[in-house]
Amino acid sequence: MDPIYFFVIAVLIATGGISFISRKALYDVAQNPDNLQSIQTKLFIGVAVVEVIPIVLIVFGFINLDQSTIDPVTPLILVAIITFINGGHVFKTYLSLTGDADKQAKEKLRMLFMVCLPLLMAFPIIAGVATMTTTGS
């Protein structure tokens, strides 16, 4: 397997897990907006647990990156599709929950969504940069 695909697998695991945890946190905040701090704590702990395997895969990918022989376009497209699908799930959940929420709950949902979005985008950015370094671009 080409080392670039370590990054694709890391993105798949990380964004899938973070998407699941983020959607659960959004549902929890919609149910109980006053409990935002403990929900955010659970969110960060869950994200840290989910990111363990992707971090190991990223390290393996960087160690073997000089052995890459494939064109990086396909892995970049896969990373973009995976990120778009998982980000879309979180955004769709956010939109569905803010539709019938009161003003306080909407504000807390927006704050939590703005925290979840960068967490979701971290690994795709790492994978994109690593893939682009193989081409010298």
mmCIF file of C-alpha atoms in Angstrom:
data_model
loop_
_atom_site.group_PDB
_atom_site.id
_atom_site.type_symbol
_atom_site.label_atom_id
_atom_site.label_comp_id
_atom_site.label_asym_id
_atom_site.label_seq_id
_atom_site.Cartn_x
_atom_site.Cartn_y
_atom_site.Cartn_z
ATOM 1 C CA MET A 1 0.000 0.000 0.000
ATOM 2 C CA ASP A 2 1.278 3.432 -0.903
ATOM 3 C CA PRO A 3 2.072 5.643 2.126
ATOM 4 C CA ILE A 4 -0.313 8.364 0.937
ATOM 5 C CA TYR A 5 -3.215 6.044 1.679
ATOM 6 C CA PHE A 6 -2.238 6.088 5.366
ATOM 7 C CA PHE A 7 -3.408 9.704 5.300
ATOM 8 C CA VAL A 8 -6.672 8.788 3.571
ATOM 9 C CA ILE A 9 -7.401 6.073 6.142
ATOM 10 C CA ALA A 10 -6.518 8.489 8.959
ATOM 11 C CA VAL A 11 -8.960 11.047 7.539
ATOM 12 C CA LEU A 12 -11.668 8.406 7.213
ATOM 13 C CA ILE A 13 -11.300 7.273 10.827
ATOM 14 C CA ALA A 14 -10.846 10.759 12.300
ATOM 15 C CA THR A 15 -13.616 12.582 10.447
ATOM 16 C CA GLY A 16 -16.036 9.681 10.838
ATOM 17 C CA GLY A 17 -15.464 9.464 14.577
ATOM 18 C CA ILE A 18 -15.427 13.204 15.149
ATOM 19 C CA SER A 19 -18.589 13.567 13.064
ATOM 20 C CA PHE A 20 -20.358 10.962 15.194
ATOM 21 C CA ILE A 21 -19.194 12.531 18.470
ATOM 22 C CA SER A 22 -20.048 16.054 17.266
ATOM 23 C CA ARG A 23 -23.569 15.076 16.234
ATOM 24 C CA LYS A 24 -24.122 13.401 19.603
ATOM 25 C CA ALA A 25 -22.890 16.534 21.382
ATOM 26 C CA LEU A 26 -25.197 18.724 19.283
ATOM 27 C CA TYR A 27 -28.172 16.515 20.161
ATOM 28 C CA ASP A 28 -27.204 16.659 23.847
ATOM 29 C CA VAL A 29 -26.996 20.469 23.792
ATOM 30 C CA ALA A 30 -30.372 20.676 22.043
ATOM 31 C CA GLN A 31 -31.875 18.544 24.821
ATOM 32 C CA ASN A 32 -30.175 20.401 27.679
ATOM 33 C CA PRO A 33 -28.551 23.741 26.713
ATOM 34 C CA ASP A 34 -27.612 24.540 30.312
ATOM 35 C CA ASN A 35 -25.219 21.591 30.377
ATOM 36 C CA LEU A 36 -22.902 22.929 27.639
ATOM 37 C CA GLN A 37 -19.656 22.793 29.634
ATOM 38 C CA SER A 38 -19.924 19.122 30.557
ATOM 39 C CA ILE A 39 -21.013 18.262 26.998
ATOM 40 C CA GLN A 40 -17.962 20.085 25.615
ATOM 41 C CA THR A 41 -15.733 18.211 28.058
ATOM 42 C CA LYS A 42 -17.169 14.903 26.846
ATOM 43 C CA LEU A 43 -16.724 16.095 23.250
ATOM 44 C CA PHE A 44 -13.019 16.844 23.721
ATOM 45 C CA ILE A 45 -12.378 13.564 25.540
ATOM 46 C CA GLY A 46 -14.165 11.648 22.783
ATOM 47 C CA VAL A 47 -12.215 13.458 20.076
ATOM 48 C CA ALA A 48 -8.932 12.704 21.856
ATOM 49 C CA VAL A 49 -9.806 9.004 22.004
ATOM 50 C CA VAL A 50 -10.861 8.914 18.337
ATOM 51 C CA GLU A 51 -7.672 10.653 17.180
ATOM 52 C CA VAL A 52 -5.239 8.087 18.618
ATOM 53 C CA ILE A 53 -5.249 5.690 15.647
ATOM 54 C CA PRO A 54 -5.262 8.455 12.996
ATOM 55 C CA ILE A 55 -2.237 10.072 14.652
ATOM 56 C CA VAL A 56 -0.343 6.767 14.448
ATOM 57 C CA LEU A 57 -1.346 6.434 10.777
ATOM 58 C CA ILE A 58 -0.186 10.002 10.068
ATOM 59 C CA VAL A 59 3.191 9.213 11.659
ATOM 60 C CA PHE A 60 3.545 6.051 9.537
ATOM 61 C CA GLY A 61 2.584 8.060 6.484
ATOM 62 C CA PHE A 62 5.224 10.716 7.130
ATOM 63 C CA ILE A 63 7.890 8.097 7.878
ATOM 64 C CA ASN A 64 7.312 6.379 4.537
ATOM 65 C CA LEU A 65 6.325 9.425 2.485
ATOM 66 C CA ASP A 66 9.497 9.387 0.393
ATOM 67 C CA GLN A 67 8.544 5.918 -0.910
ATOM 68 C CA SER A 68 5.321 7.179 -2.470
ATOM 69 C CA THR A 69 5.005 6.416 -6.169
ATOM 70 C CA ILE A 70 1.398 7.247 -7.039
ATOM 71 C CA ASP A 71 -0.241 10.369 -8.382
ATOM 72 C CA PRO A 72 -1.656 12.312 -5.409
ATOM 73 C CA VAL A 73 -4.851 13.428 -7.175
ATOM 74 C CA THR A 74 -6.904 10.340 -6.283
ATOM 75 C CA PRO A 75 -6.048 10.456 -2.553
ATOM 76 C CA LEU A 76 -6.808 14.186 -2.472
ATOM 77 C CA ILE A 77 -10.196 13.584 -4.089
ATOM 78 C CA LEU A 78 -10.930 10.805 -1.591
ATOM 79 C CA VAL A 79 -9.979 13.076 1.323
ATOM 80 C CA ALA A 80 -12.227 15.837 -0.040
ATOM 81 C CA ILE A 81 -15.186 13.471 -0.500
ATOM 82 C CA ILE A 82 -14.799 11.936 2.967
ATOM 83 C CA THR A 83 -14.516 15.379 4.560
ATOM 84 C CA PHE A 84 -17.493 16.744 2.634
ATOM 85 C CA ILE A 85 -19.713 13.803 3.610
ATOM 86 C CA ASN A 86 -18.834 13.882 7.314
ATOM 87 C CA GLY A 87 -18.902 17.676 7.504
ATOM 88 C CA GLY A 88 -22.254 17.628 5.737
ATOM 89 C CA HIS A 89 -23.668 15.242 8.328
ATOM 90 C CA VAL A 90 -22.634 17.567 11.153
ATOM 91 C CA PHE A 91 -23.972 20.631 9.319
ATOM 92 C CA LYS A 92 -27.273 18.894 8.542
ATOM 93 C CA THR A 93 -27.631 17.945 12.210
ATOM 94 C CA TYR A 94 -26.885 21.526 13.246
ATOM 95 C CA LEU A 95 -29.483 22.921 10.844
ATOM 96 C CA SER A 96 -32.163 20.450 11.893
ATOM 97 C CA LEU A 97 -31.628 21.183 15.587
ATOM 98 C CA THR A 98 -31.577 24.972 15.272
ATOM 99 C CA GLY A 99 -34.838 25.031 13.339
ATOM 100 C CA ASP A 100 -37.082 24.441 16.347
ATOM 101 C CA ALA A 101 -34.837 25.596 19.207
ATOM 102 C CA ASP A 102 -35.267 28.687 21.353
ATOM 103 C CA LYS A 103 -32.836 31.617 21.170
ATOM 104 C CA GLN A 104 -30.573 30.444 24.010
ATOM 105 C CA ALA A 105 -30.342 26.911 22.628
ATOM 106 C CA LYS A 106 -29.608 28.235 19.117
ATOM 107 C CA GLU A 107 -26.727 30.315 20.435
ATOM 108 C CA LYS A 108 -25.228 27.382 22.323
ATOM 109 C CA LEU A 109 -25.696 25.076 19.330
ATOM 110 C CA ARG A 110 -23.933 27.620 17.128
ATOM 111 C CA MET A 111 -21.047 27.885 19.595
ATOM 112 C CA LEU A 112 -20.680 24.107 19.755
ATOM 113 C CA PHE A 113 -20.880 23.783 15.965
ATOM 114 C CA MET A 114 -18.106 26.366 15.614
ATOM 115 C CA VAL A 115 -15.979 24.265 17.984
ATOM 116 C CA CYS A 116 -16.713 21.012 16.123
ATOM 117 C CA LEU A 117 -15.898 22.332 12.664
ATOM 118 C CA PRO A 118 -12.137 22.945 13.205
ATOM 119 C CA LEU A 119 -11.841 19.615 15.012
ATOM 120 C CA LEU A 120 -13.328 17.931 11.956
ATOM 121 C CA MET A 121 -11.063 19.775 9.501
ATOM 122 C CA ALA A 122 -7.696 19.151 11.191
ATOM 123 C CA PHE A 123 -6.869 15.773 9.673
ATOM 124 C CA PRO A 124 -8.013 16.624 6.138
ATOM 125 C CA ILE A 125 -5.704 19.653 6.194
ATOM 126 C CA ILE A 126 -2.795 17.515 7.427
ATOM 127 C CA ALA A 127 -3.509 14.924 4.734
ATOM 128 C CA GLY A 128 -3.738 17.577 2.026
ATOM 129 C CA VAL A 129 -0.458 19.198 3.000
ATOM 130 C CA ALA A 130 1.325 15.845 3.266
ATOM 131 C CA THR A 131 -0.011 14.731 -0.097
ATOM 132 C CA MET A 132 1.036 17.968 -1.757
ATOM 133 C CA THR A 133 4.575 17.631 -0.378
ATOM 134 C CA THR A 134 4.993 14.413 -2.355
ATOM 135 C CA THR A 135 4.547 16.309 -5.618
ATOM 136 C CA GLY A 136 6.804 19.203 -4.690
ATOM 137 C CA SER A 137 3.912 21.642 -5.189
#
